[in-house]
XYZ file of N, CA, C and O in Angstrom:
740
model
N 206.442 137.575 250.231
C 206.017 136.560 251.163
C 204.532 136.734 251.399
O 204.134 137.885 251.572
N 203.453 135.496 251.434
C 201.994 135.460 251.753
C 201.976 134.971 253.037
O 202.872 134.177 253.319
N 201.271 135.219 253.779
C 201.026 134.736 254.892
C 200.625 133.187 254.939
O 199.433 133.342 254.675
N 200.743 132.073 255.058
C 199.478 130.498 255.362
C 198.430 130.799 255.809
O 198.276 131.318 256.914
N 197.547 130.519 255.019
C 196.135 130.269 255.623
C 196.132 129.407 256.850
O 196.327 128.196 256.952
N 195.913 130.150 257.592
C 195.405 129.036 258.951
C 194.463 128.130 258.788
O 193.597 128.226 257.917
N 194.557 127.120 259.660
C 193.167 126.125 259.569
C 191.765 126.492 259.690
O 191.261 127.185 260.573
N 191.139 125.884 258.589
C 189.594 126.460 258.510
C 188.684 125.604 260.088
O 188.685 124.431 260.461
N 188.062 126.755 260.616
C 187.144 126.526 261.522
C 185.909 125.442 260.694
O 185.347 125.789 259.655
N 185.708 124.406 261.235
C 185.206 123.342 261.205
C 183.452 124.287 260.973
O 183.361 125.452 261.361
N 182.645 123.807 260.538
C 181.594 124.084 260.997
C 180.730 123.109 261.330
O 180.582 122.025 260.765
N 179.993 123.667 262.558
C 179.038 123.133 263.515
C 177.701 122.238 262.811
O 176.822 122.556 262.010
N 178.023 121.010 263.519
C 176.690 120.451 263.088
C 175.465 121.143 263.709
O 175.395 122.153 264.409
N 174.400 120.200 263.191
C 173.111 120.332 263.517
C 172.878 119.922 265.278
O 173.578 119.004 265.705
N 172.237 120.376 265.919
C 171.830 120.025 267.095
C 170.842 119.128 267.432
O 169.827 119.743 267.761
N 170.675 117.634 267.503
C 169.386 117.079 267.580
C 169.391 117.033 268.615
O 170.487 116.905 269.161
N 167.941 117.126 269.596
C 167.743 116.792 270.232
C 167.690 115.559 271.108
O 168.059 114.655 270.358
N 167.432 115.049 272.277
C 167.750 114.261 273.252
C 166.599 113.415 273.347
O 165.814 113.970 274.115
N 166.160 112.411 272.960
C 164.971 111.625 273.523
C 164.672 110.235 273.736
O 165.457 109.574 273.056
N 163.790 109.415 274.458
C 163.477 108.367 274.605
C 164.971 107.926 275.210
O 165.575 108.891 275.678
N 165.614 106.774 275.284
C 166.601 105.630 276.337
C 167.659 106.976 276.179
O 168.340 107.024 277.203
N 167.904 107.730 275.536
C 169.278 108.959 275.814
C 169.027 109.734 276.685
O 169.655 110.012 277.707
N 167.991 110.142 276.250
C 167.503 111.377 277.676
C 167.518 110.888 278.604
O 167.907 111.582 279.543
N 167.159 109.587 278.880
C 167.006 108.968 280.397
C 168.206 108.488 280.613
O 168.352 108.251 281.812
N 169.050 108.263 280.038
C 170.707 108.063 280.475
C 171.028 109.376 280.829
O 171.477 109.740 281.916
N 170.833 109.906 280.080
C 171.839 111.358 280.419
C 171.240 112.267 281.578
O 171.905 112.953 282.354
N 170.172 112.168 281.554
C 169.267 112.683 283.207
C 170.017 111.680 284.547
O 170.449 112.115 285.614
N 169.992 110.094 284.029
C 170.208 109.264 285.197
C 171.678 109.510 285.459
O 172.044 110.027 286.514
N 172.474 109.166 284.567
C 174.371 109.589 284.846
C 174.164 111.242 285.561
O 174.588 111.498 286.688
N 173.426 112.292 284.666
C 174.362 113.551 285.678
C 173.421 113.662 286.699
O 173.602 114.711 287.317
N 172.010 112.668 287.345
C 171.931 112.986 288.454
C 172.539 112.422 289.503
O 172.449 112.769 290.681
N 173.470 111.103 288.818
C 174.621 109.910 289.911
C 175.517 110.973 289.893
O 175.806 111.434 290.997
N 176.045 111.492 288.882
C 177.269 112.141 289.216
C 177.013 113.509 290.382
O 177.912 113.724 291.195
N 176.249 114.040 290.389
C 175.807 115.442 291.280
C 175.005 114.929 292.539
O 174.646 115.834 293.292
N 174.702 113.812 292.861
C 174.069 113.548 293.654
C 174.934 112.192 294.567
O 174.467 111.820 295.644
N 175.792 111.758 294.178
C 176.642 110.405 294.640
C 177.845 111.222 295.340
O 177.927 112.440 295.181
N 178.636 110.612 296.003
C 180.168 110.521 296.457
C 180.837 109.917 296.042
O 180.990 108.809 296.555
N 181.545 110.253 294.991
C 182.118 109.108 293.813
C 183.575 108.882 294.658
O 184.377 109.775 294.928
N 183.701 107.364 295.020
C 184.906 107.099 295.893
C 185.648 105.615 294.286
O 185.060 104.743 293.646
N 186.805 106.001 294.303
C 187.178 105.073 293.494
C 188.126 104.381 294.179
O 188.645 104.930 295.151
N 188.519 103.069 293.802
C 189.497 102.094 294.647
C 190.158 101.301 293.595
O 189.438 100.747 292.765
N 191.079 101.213 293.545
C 191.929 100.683 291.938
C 192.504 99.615 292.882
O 192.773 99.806 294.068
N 192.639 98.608 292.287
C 193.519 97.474 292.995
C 193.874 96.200 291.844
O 193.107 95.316 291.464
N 195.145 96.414 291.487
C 195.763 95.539 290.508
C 195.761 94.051 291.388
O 196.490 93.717 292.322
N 194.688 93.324 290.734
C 195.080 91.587 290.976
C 196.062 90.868 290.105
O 196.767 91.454 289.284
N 196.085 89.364 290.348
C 196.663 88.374 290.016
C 195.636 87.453 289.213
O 194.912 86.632 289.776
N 195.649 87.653 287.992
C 194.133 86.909 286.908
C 194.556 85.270 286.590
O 193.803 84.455 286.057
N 196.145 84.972 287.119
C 196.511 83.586 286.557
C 195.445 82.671 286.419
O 194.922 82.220 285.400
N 195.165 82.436 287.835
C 193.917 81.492 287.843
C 192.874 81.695 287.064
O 192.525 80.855 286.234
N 192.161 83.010 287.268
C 191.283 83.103 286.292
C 190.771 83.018 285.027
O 189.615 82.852 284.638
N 192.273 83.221 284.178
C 192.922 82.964 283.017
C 192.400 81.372 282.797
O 191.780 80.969 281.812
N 192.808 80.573 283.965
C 193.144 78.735 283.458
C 191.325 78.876 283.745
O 190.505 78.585 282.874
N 190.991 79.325 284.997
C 189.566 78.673 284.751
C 188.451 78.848 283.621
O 187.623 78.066 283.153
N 188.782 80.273 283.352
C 188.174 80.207 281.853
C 188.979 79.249 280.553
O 188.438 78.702 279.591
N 189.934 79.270 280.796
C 190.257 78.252 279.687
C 189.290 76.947 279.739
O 188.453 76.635 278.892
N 189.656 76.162 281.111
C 188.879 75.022 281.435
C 187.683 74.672 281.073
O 187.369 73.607 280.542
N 186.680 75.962 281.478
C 185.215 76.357 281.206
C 185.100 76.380 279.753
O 184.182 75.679 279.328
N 186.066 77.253 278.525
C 185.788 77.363 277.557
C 186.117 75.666 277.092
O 184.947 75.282 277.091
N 186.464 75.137 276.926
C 186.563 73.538 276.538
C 185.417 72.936 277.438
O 184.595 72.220 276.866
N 185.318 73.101 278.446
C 184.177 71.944 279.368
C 182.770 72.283 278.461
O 182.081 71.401 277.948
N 182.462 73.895 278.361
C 180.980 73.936 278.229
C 180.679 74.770 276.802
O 179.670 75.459 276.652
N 181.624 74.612 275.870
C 181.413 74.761 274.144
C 180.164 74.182 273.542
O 179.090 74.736 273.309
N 180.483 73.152 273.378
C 179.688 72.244 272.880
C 178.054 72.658 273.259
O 177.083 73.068 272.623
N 178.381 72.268 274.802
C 176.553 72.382 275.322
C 175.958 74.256 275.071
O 174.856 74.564 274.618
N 176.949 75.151 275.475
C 176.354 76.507 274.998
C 176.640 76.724 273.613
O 175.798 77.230 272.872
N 177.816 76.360 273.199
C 177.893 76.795 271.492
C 178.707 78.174 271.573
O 178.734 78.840 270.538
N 179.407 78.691 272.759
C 179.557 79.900 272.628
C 180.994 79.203 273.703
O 180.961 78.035 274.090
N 182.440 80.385 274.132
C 182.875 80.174 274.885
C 182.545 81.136 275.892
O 182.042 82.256 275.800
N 182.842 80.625 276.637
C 182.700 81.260 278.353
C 183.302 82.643 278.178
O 184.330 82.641 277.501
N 182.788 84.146 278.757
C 184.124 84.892 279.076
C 184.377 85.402 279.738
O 183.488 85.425 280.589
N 185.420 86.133 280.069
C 185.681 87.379 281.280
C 184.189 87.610 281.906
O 183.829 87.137 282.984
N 183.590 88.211 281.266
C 182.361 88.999 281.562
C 181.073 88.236 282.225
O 180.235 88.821 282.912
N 181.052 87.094 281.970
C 180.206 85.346 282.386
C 180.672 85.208 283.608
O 179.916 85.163 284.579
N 182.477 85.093 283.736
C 183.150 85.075 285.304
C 183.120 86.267 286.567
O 183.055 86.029 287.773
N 183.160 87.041 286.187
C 182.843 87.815 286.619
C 181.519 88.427 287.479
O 181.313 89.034 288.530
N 180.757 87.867 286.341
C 179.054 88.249 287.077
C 178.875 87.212 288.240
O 178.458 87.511 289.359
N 179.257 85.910 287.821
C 179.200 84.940 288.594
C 179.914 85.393 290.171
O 179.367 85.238 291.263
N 180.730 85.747 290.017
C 181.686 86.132 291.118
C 181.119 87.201 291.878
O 181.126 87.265 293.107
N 180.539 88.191 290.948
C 179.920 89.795 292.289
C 178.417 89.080 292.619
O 177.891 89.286 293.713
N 178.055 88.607 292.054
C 176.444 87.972 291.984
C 176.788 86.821 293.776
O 176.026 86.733 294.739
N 177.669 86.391 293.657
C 177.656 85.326 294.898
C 178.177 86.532 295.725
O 177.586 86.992 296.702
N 179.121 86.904 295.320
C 179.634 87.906 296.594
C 178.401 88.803 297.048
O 178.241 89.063 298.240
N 177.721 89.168 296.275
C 176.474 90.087 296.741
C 175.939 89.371 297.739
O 175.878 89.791 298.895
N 175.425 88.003 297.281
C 174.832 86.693 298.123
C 175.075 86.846 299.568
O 174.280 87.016 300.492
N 176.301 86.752 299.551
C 177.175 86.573 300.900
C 177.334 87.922 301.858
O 177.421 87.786 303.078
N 177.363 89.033 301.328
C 177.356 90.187 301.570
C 176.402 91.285 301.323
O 176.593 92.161 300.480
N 175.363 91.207 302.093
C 173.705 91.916 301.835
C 174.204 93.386 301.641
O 173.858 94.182 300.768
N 174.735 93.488 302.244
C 175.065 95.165 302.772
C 175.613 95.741 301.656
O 176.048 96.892 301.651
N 175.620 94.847 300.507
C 176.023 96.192 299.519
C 175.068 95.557 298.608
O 175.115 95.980 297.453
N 174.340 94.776 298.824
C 173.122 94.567 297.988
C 171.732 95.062 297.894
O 170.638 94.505 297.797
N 172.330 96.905 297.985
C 171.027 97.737 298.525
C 170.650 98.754 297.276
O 171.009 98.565 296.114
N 169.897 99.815 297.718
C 169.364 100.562 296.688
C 169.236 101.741 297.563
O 168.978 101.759 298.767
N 169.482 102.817 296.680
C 169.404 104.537 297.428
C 167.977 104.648 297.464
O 167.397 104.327 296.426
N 167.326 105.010 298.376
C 165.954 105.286 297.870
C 165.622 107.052 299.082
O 166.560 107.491 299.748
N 164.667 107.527 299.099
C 164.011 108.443 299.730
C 164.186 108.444 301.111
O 162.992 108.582 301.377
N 164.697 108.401 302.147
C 164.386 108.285 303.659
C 165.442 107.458 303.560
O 165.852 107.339 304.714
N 166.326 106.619 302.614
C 167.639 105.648 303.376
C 168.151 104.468 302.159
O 168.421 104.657 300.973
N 168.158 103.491 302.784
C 168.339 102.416 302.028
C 167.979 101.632 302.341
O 167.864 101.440 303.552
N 167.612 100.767 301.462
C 166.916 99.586 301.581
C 167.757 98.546 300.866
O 168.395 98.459 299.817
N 167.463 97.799 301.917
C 168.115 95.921 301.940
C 167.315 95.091 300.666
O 166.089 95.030 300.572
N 168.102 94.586 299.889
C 167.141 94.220 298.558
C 167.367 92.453 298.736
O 168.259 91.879 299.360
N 166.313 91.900 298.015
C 166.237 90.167 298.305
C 166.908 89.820 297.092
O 167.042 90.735 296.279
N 167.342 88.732 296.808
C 167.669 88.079 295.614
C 168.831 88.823 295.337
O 169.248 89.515 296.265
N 169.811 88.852 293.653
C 170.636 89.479 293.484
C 170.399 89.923 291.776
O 170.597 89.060 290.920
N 170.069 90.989 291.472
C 169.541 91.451 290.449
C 170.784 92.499 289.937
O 171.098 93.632 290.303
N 171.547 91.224 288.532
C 173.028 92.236 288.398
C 172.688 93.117 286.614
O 172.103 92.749 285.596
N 173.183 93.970 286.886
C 173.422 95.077 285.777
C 174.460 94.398 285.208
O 175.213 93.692 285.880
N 174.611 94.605 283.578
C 175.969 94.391 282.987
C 175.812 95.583 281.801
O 175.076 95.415 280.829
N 176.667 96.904 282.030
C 176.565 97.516 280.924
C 176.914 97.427 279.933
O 177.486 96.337 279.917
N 176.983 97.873 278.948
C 176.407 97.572 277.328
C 176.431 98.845 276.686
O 176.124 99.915 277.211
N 176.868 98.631 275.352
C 177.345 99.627 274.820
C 176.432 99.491 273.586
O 176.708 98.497 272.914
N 175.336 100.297 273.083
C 174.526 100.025 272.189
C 174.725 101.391 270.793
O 175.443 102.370 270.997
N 174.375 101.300 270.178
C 173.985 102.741 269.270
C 172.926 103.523 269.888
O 172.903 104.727 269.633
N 171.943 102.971 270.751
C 171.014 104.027 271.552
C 171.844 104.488 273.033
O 171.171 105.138 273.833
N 173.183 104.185 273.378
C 173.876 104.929 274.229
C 174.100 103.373 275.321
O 173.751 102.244 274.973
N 174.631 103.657 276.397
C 174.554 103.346 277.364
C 174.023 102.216 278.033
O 173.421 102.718 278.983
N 173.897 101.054 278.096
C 172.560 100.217 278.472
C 172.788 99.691 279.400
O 173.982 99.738 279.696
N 172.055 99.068 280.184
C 172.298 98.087 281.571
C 171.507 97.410 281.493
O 170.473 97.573 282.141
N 171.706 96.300 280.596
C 170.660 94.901 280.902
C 170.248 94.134 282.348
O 171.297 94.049 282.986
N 169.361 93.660 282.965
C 169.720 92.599 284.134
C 169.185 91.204 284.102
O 168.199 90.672 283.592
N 170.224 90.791 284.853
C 170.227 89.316 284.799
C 169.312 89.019 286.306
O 169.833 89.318 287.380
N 168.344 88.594 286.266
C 167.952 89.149 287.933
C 167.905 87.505 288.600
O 167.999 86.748 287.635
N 167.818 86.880 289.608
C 168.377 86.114 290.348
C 169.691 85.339 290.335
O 169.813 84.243 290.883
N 170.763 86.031 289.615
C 172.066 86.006 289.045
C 172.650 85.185 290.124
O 173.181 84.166 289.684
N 172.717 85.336 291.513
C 173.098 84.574 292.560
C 172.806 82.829 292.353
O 173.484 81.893 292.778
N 171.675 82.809 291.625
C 170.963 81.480 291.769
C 171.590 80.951 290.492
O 171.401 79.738 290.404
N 172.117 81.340 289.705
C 172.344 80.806 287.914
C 173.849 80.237 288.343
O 174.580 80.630 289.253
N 173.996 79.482 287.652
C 175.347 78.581 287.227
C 175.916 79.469 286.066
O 175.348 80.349 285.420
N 177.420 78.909 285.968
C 178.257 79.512 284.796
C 177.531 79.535 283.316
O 177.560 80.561 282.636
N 177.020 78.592 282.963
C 176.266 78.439 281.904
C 174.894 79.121 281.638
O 174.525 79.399 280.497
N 174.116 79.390 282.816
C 173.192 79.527 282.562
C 173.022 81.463 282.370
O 172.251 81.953 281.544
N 173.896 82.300 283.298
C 174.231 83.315 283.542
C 174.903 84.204 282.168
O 174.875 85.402 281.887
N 175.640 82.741 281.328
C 176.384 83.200 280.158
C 175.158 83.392 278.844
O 175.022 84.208 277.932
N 174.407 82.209 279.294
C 173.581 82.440 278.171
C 172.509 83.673 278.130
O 172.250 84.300 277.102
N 171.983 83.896 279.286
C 171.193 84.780 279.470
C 171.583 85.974 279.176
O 171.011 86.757 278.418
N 172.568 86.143 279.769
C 173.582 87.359 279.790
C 173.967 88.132 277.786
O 174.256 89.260 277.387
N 173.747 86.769 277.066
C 174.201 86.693 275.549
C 172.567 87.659 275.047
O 172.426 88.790 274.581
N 171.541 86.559 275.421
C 170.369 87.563 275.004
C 170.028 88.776 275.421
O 169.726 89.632 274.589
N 170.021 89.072 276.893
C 170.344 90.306 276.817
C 170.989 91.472 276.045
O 170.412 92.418 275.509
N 172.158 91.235 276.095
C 173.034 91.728 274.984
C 172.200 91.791 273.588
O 171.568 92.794 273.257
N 172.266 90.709 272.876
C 171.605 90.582 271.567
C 170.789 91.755 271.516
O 171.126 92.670 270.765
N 169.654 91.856 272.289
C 168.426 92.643 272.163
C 168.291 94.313 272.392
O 167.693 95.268 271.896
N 169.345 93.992 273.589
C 169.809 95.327 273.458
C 170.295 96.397 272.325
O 169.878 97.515 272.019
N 171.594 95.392 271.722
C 172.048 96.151 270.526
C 171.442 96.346 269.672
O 171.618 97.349 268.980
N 170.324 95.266 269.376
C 169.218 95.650 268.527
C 168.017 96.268 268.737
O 166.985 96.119 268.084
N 168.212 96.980 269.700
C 166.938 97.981 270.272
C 166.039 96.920 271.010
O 165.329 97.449 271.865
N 165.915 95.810 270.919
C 164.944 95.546 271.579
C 164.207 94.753 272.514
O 163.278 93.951 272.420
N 165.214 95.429 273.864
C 164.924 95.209 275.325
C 163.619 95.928 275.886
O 163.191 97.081 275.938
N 163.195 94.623 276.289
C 161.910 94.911 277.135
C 162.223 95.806 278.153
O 163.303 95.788 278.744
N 161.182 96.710 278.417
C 161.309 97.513 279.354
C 161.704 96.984 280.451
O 162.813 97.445 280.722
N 161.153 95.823 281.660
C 161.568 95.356 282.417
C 162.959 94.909 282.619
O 163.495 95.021 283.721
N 163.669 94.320 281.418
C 164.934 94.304 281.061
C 166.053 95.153 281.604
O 167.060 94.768 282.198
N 165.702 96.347 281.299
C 166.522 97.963 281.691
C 166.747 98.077 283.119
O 167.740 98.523 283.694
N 165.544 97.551 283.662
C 165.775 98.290 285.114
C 165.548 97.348 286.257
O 165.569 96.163 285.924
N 165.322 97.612 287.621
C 165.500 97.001 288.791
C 167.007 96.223 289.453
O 167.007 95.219 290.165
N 168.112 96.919 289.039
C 169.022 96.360 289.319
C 169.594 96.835 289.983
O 169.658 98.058 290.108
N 170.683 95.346 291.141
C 171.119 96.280 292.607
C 171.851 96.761 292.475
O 172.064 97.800 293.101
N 173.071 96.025 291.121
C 174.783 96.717 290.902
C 174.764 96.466 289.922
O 173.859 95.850 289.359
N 175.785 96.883 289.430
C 176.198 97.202 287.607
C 178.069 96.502 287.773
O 179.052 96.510 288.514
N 177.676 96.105 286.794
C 179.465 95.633 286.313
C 180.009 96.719 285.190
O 179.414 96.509 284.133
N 180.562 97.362 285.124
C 181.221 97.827 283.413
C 182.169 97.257 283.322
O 182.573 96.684 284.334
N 182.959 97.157 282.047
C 184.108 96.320 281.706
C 184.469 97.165 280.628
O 183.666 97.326 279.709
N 185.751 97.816 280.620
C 186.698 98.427 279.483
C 187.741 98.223 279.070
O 188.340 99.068 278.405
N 188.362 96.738 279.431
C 189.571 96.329 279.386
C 189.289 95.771 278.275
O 190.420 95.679 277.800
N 188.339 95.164 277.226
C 188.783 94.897 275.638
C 188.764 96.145 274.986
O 188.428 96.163 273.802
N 189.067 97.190 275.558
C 189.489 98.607 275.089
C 190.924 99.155 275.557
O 191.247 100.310 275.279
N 191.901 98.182 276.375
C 193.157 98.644 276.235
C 192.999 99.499 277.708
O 194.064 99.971 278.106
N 191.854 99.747 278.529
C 191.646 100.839 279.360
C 192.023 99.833 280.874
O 191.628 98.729 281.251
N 193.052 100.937 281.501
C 193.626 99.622 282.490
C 192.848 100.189 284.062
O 192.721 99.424 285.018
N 192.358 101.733 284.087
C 191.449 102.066 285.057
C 190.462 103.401 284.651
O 190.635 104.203 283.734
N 189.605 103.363 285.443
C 188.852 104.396 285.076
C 188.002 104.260 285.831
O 187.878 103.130 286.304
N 186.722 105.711 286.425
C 185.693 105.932 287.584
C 184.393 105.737 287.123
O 183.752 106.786 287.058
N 183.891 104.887 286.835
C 182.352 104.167 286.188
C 181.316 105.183 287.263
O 181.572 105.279 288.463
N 180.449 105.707 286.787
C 179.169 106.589 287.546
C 178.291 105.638 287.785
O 178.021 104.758 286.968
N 177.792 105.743 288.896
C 176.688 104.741 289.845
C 175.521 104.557 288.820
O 175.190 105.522 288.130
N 175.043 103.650 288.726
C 173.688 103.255 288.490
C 172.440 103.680 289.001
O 171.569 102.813 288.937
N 172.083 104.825 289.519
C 170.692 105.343 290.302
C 169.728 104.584 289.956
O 169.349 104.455 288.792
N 169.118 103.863 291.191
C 169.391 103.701 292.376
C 170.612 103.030 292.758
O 171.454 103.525 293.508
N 170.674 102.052 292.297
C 172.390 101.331 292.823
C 172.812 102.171 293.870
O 172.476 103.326 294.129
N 173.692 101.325 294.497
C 174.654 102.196 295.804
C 176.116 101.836 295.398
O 176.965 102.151 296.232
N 176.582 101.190 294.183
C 177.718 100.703 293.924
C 177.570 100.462 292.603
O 176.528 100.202 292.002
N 179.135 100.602 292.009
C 179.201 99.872 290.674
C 180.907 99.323 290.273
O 181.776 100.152 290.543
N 181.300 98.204 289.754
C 182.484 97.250 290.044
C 183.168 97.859 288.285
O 182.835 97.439 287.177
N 184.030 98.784 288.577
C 185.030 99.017 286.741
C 186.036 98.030 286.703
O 186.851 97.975 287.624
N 186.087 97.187 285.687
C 186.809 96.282 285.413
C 187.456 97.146 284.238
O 188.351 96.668 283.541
């Protein structure tokens, strides 16, 4: 009798280093995570409606955008007014407290090959379904292709993530620094 070779130990890649939009994700996430009170709140809704109104939307406004409406278009629309209506979570952590922010300047994260991204849509409160979708599209675009303007990246009050075209039914999204909030779909 021989003994089986056990499984061969894998060997270790190379170590590259961390730089430019990674480093600054990975500085900004573990200083939200070590520096925040991460409170999570799970609450299973009722999407029927939401379901028909995007249907509706995707037939009403094809044609004129060329694109259909989606989850992610409804959505912004929805925290973007609610922000509107509700200042008090339309703030920013800053040095000495928080501060009350004007307008509604929304994050939508983004999943790029340079890591992590948070485009913003900034007077998002003020945009219509259409106009929010389209913007929202270039963003995106530029992102994945590296190339978001700096201004692009940052000044935003809240962040949306979305992981449900991943099968993922909950999960604890890390704050946006400064942000004081962020909405896991």
């Amino acid at each position: 009798w021989a003994p089986t070779p056990g499984p061969t130990v894998p060997e270790l890649g190379e170590v590259r280093p961390m730089s430019g939009v990674r480093a600054i994700i990975a500085d900004r996430m573990g200083r939200s995570a070590h520096t925040t009170a991460p409170v999570t709140l799970h609450t299973r809704v009722d999407a029927t409606e939401l379901v028909a109104v995007r249907e509706r939307l995707k037939i009403a406004l094809a044609d004129r955008l060329g694109f259909s409406v989606g989850y992610n278009d409804l959505l912004a629309v929805m925290v973007a007014r609610c922000l509107a209506e509700y200042p008090y979570m339309n703030v920013r952590l800053e040095e000495g407290g928080i501060r009350q922010l004007h307008g509604v300047h929304l994050g939508l994260a983004v999943d790029s090959e340079r890591g992590l991204l948070v485009p913003v849509i900034r007077d998002a409160d003020r945009m219509g379904v259409g106009e929010l979708a389209t913007r929202f599209r270039e963003l995106v675009a530029r992102a994945r292709e590296g190339k978001s303007l700096p201004d692009e990246l940052t000044g935003g009050h809240f962040t949306i993530t979305n992981l449900g075209m991943f099968g993922v039914d909950m999960f604890t999204p890390i704050i946006n620094l400064p942000e004081c909030a962020i909405l896991g779909v």
